[in-house]
């Protein structure tokens, strides 16, 4: 991530210094790909499907969490009446269930990440192509993605997100 930041900043510095020497005016644009995804019909469907998958995943994890909470309450309430051996066994059972929950949570997060990339990856690729087309057609020197490391402020007049969204919706 840091390498990408430095490359982007270096490229921008080269463009800025080169633009001063050239007689040609520099034209900069900014695009918010997340907003574009959220604003397209395909993007909305993808986000809805991701939300559904996340709800399903949470539903699979919930019984384990409830079982863990029940066991914690049982250990707390019976702590003084259980033998040392029985208490130790309950604590081992809790540790085992905790590991199972952590493992399941990691599995779910990994699957959600794969699902997000499967659903949004093609949209991002199409949007990137549209950004390139808009850049060429409208004579932009550089178009930066909002949220890019190092990009802290831009004027609204530089934002071409709506143009990209309109072009995407017309193509699809």
Tab-separated table of C-alpha atoms in Angstrom:
chain	number	residue	atom	x	y	z
A	1	UNK	CA	0.000	0.000	0.000
A	2	UNK	CA	2.787	2.402	0.836
A	3	UNK	CA	4.535	1.631	-2.446
A	4	UNK	CA	1.356	2.469	-4.377
A	5	UNK	CA	1.075	5.723	-2.467
A	6	UNK	CA	4.614	6.740	-3.322
A	7	UNK	CA	4.176	5.770	-6.965
A	8	UNK	CA	0.953	7.799	-7.201
A	9	UNK	CA	2.550	10.804	-5.521
A	10	UNK	CA	5.658	10.550	-7.684
A	11	UNK	CA	3.555	10.324	-10.854
A	12	UNK	CA	1.504	13.317	-9.761
A	13	UNK	CA	4.682	15.300	-8.996
A	14	UNK	CA	6.099	14.471	-12.427
A	15	UNK	CA	2.841	15.517	-14.055
A	16	UNK	CA	2.704	18.753	-12.105
A	17	UNK	CA	6.305	19.713	-12.882
A	18	UNK	CA	5.907	18.658	-16.502
A	19	UNK	CA	2.677	20.610	-16.816
A	20	UNK	CA	4.417	23.821	-15.804
A	21	UNK	CA	6.968	23.396	-18.577
A	22	UNK	CA	4.434	22.434	-21.219
A	23	UNK	CA	2.215	24.963	-22.925
A	24	UNK	CA	-0.694	22.566	-22.620
A	25	UNK	CA	-3.104	23.052	-19.731
A	26	UNK	CA	-3.362	20.212	-17.236
A	27	UNK	CA	-6.827	18.754	-16.672
A	28	UNK	CA	-7.389	16.683	-13.526
A	29	UNK	CA	-10.424	14.615	-12.637
A	30	UNK	CA	-11.496	12.637	-9.601
A	31	UNK	CA	-13.833	9.642	-9.529
A	32	UNK	CA	-15.426	7.832	-6.588
A	33	UNK	CA	-15.700	4.195	-7.654
A	34	UNK	CA	-17.552	3.143	-4.489
A	35	UNK	CA	-20.200	5.784	-5.129
A	36	UNK	CA	-20.375	4.683	-8.745
A	37	UNK	CA	-20.893	1.057	-7.735
A	38	UNK	CA	-23.574	2.064	-5.231
A	39	UNK	CA	-25.345	4.170	-7.868
A	40	UNK	CA	-25.600	1.600	-10.645
A	41	UNK	CA	-28.329	-1.020	-10.830
A	42	UNK	CA	-25.782	-3.840	-11.041
A	43	UNK	CA	-23.896	-2.387	-8.084
A	44	UNK	CA	-27.067	-2.120	-6.018
A	45	UNK	CA	-27.885	-5.757	-6.770
A	46	UNK	CA	-24.345	-6.784	-5.826
A	47	UNK	CA	-24.510	-4.875	-2.531
A	48	UNK	CA	-27.936	-6.389	-1.745
A	49	UNK	CA	-26.589	-9.876	-2.397
A	50	UNK	CA	-23.566	-9.169	-0.189
A	51	UNK	CA	-25.829	-7.904	2.588
A	52	UNK	CA	-27.950	-11.042	2.286
A	53	UNK	CA	-24.867	-13.264	2.438
A	54	UNK	CA	-23.652	-11.385	5.497
A	55	UNK	CA	-27.005	-11.841	7.246
A	56	UNK	CA	-26.932	-15.561	6.412
A	57	UNK	CA	-23.385	-15.832	7.751
A	58	UNK	CA	-24.335	-14.057	10.974
A	59	UNK	CA	-27.280	-16.452	11.290
A	60	UNK	CA	-24.891	-19.413	11.104
A	61	UNK	CA	-22.638	-17.918	13.766
A	62	UNK	CA	-25.407	-16.872	16.156
A	63	UNK	CA	-26.189	-20.353	17.592
A	64	UNK	CA	-22.510	-20.830	18.483
A	65	UNK	CA	-22.409	-17.441	20.190
A	66	UNK	CA	-25.565	-18.219	22.138
A	67	UNK	CA	-24.200	-21.608	23.190
A	68	UNK	CA	-20.973	-19.939	24.319
A	69	UNK	CA	-22.883	-17.336	26.352
A	70	UNK	CA	-25.002	-20.060	27.965
A	71	UNK	CA	-21.869	-21.979	28.916
A	72	UNK	CA	-20.263	-18.848	30.387
A	73	UNK	CA	-23.351	-18.211	32.503
A	74	UNK	CA	-23.402	-21.850	33.624
A	75	UNK	CA	-19.744	-21.736	34.682
A	76	UNK	CA	-20.325	-18.484	36.575
A	77	UNK	CA	-23.369	-19.807	38.394
A	78	UNK	CA	-21.879	-23.218	39.251
A	79	UNK	CA	-18.293	-22.082	39.867
A	80	UNK	CA	-18.422	-22.721	43.605
A	81	UNK	CA	-20.372	-25.992	43.532
A	82	UNK	CA	-18.366	-27.802	40.854
A	83	UNK	CA	-15.313	-29.837	41.679
A	84	UNK	CA	-11.984	-28.511	40.459
A	85	UNK	CA	-11.904	-31.218	37.808
A	86	UNK	CA	-15.432	-30.430	36.559
A	87	UNK	CA	-14.705	-26.687	36.542
A	88	UNK	CA	-11.497	-27.297	34.602
A	89	UNK	CA	-13.416	-29.417	32.071
A	90	UNK	CA	-16.037	-26.673	31.630
A	91	UNK	CA	-13.265	-24.119	31.045
A	92	UNK	CA	-11.703	-26.415	28.449
A	93	UNK	CA	-15.095	-26.776	26.772
A	94	UNK	CA	-15.401	-22.963	26.727
A	95	UNK	CA	-11.939	-22.596	25.194
A	96	UNK	CA	-12.763	-25.192	22.550
A	97	UNK	CA	-16.031	-23.455	21.672
A	98	UNK	CA	-14.258	-20.092	21.572
A	99	UNK	CA	-11.747	-21.515	19.089
A	100	UNK	CA	-14.590	-22.952	17.022
A	101	UNK	CA	-16.288	-19.536	16.956
A	102	UNK	CA	-13.067	-17.780	15.943
A	103	UNK	CA	-12.434	-20.339	13.219
A	104	UNK	CA	-15.992	-20.038	11.891
A	105	UNK	CA	-15.790	-16.220	11.989
A	106	UNK	CA	-12.527	-16.237	9.979
A	107	UNK	CA	-14.034	-18.674	7.478
A	108	UNK	CA	-17.105	-16.467	7.075
A	109	UNK	CA	-15.051	-13.274	6.674
A	110	UNK	CA	-12.857	-14.974	4.080
A	111	UNK	CA	-15.887	-16.157	2.133
A	112	UNK	CA	-17.487	-12.697	2.279
A	113	UNK	CA	-14.273	-11.183	0.941
A	114	UNK	CA	-14.281	-13.667	-1.958
A	115	UNK	CA	-17.969	-12.968	-2.617
A	116	UNK	CA	-17.376	-9.202	-2.598
A	117	UNK	CA	-14.566	-9.528	-5.126
A	118	UNK	CA	-16.627	-11.897	-7.294
A	119	UNK	CA	-19.565	-9.477	-7.342
A	120	UNK	CA	-17.799	-6.104	-7.404
A	121	UNK	CA	-14.604	-6.982	-9.281
A	122	UNK	CA	-16.196	-7.080	-12.744
A	123	UNK	CA	-18.079	-3.835	-12.001
A	124	UNK	CA	-14.860	-2.111	-10.942
A	125	UNK	CA	-13.155	-3.327	-14.125
A	126	UNK	CA	-16.003	-1.995	-16.312
A	127	UNK	CA	-15.983	1.319	-14.431
A	128	UNK	CA	-12.198	1.597	-14.821
A	129	UNK	CA	-12.617	1.143	-18.585
A	130	UNK	CA	-15.276	3.838	-18.666
A	131	UNK	CA	-13.030	6.177	-16.646
A	132	UNK	CA	-10.273	5.650	-19.210
A	133	UNK	CA	-12.668	6.326	-22.084
A	134	UNK	CA	-13.953	9.515	-20.433
A	135	UNK	CA	-10.388	10.600	-19.741
A	136	UNK	CA	-9.347	10.172	-23.362
A	137	UNK	CA	-12.490	11.705	-24.833
A	138	UNK	CA	-12.519	14.746	-22.560
A	139	UNK	CA	-8.768	15.369	-22.591
A	140	UNK	CA	-7.928	14.673	-18.949
A	141	UNK	CA	-4.252	14.611	-18.048
A	142	UNK	CA	-4.907	12.475	-14.972
A	143	UNK	CA	-7.950	11.019	-13.194
A	144	UNK	CA	-7.501	10.023	-9.560
A	145	UNK	CA	-9.663	7.691	-7.521
A	146	UNK	CA	-11.242	9.301	-4.477
A	147	UNK	CA	-9.859	7.600	-1.409
A	148	UNK	CA	-6.450	7.145	-3.006
A	149	UNK	CA	-3.695	7.443	-0.406
A	150	UNK	CA	-2.289	10.949	-0.507
A	151	UNK	CA	-5.460	12.476	-1.973
A	152	UNK	CA	-6.775	14.614	0.849
A	153	UNK	CA	-8.855	17.283	-0.883
A	154	UNK	CA	-10.401	17.940	-4.275
A	155	UNK	CA	-12.799	20.557	-5.556
A	156	UNK	CA	-16.226	19.259	-6.482
A	157	UNK	CA	-15.749	20.643	-9.990
A	158	UNK	CA	-13.081	17.980	-10.583
A	159	UNK	CA	-15.434	15.100	-9.751
A	160	UNK	CA	-16.477	13.083	-12.816
A	161	UNK	CA	-18.291	10.322	-10.914
A	162	UNK	CA	-21.719	11.293	-12.279
A	163	UNK	CA	-20.395	11.217	-15.845
A	164	UNK	CA	-18.980	7.728	-15.259
A	165	UNK	CA	-22.249	6.509	-13.687
A	166	UNK	CA	-24.320	7.876	-16.600
A	167	UNK	CA	-22.005	6.251	-19.147
A	168	UNK	CA	-22.114	2.932	-17.277
A	169	UNK	CA	-25.912	2.956	-17.078
A	170	UNK	CA	-26.191	3.715	-20.806
A	171	UNK	CA	-23.880	0.819	-21.707
A	172	UNK	CA	-25.691	-1.709	-19.501
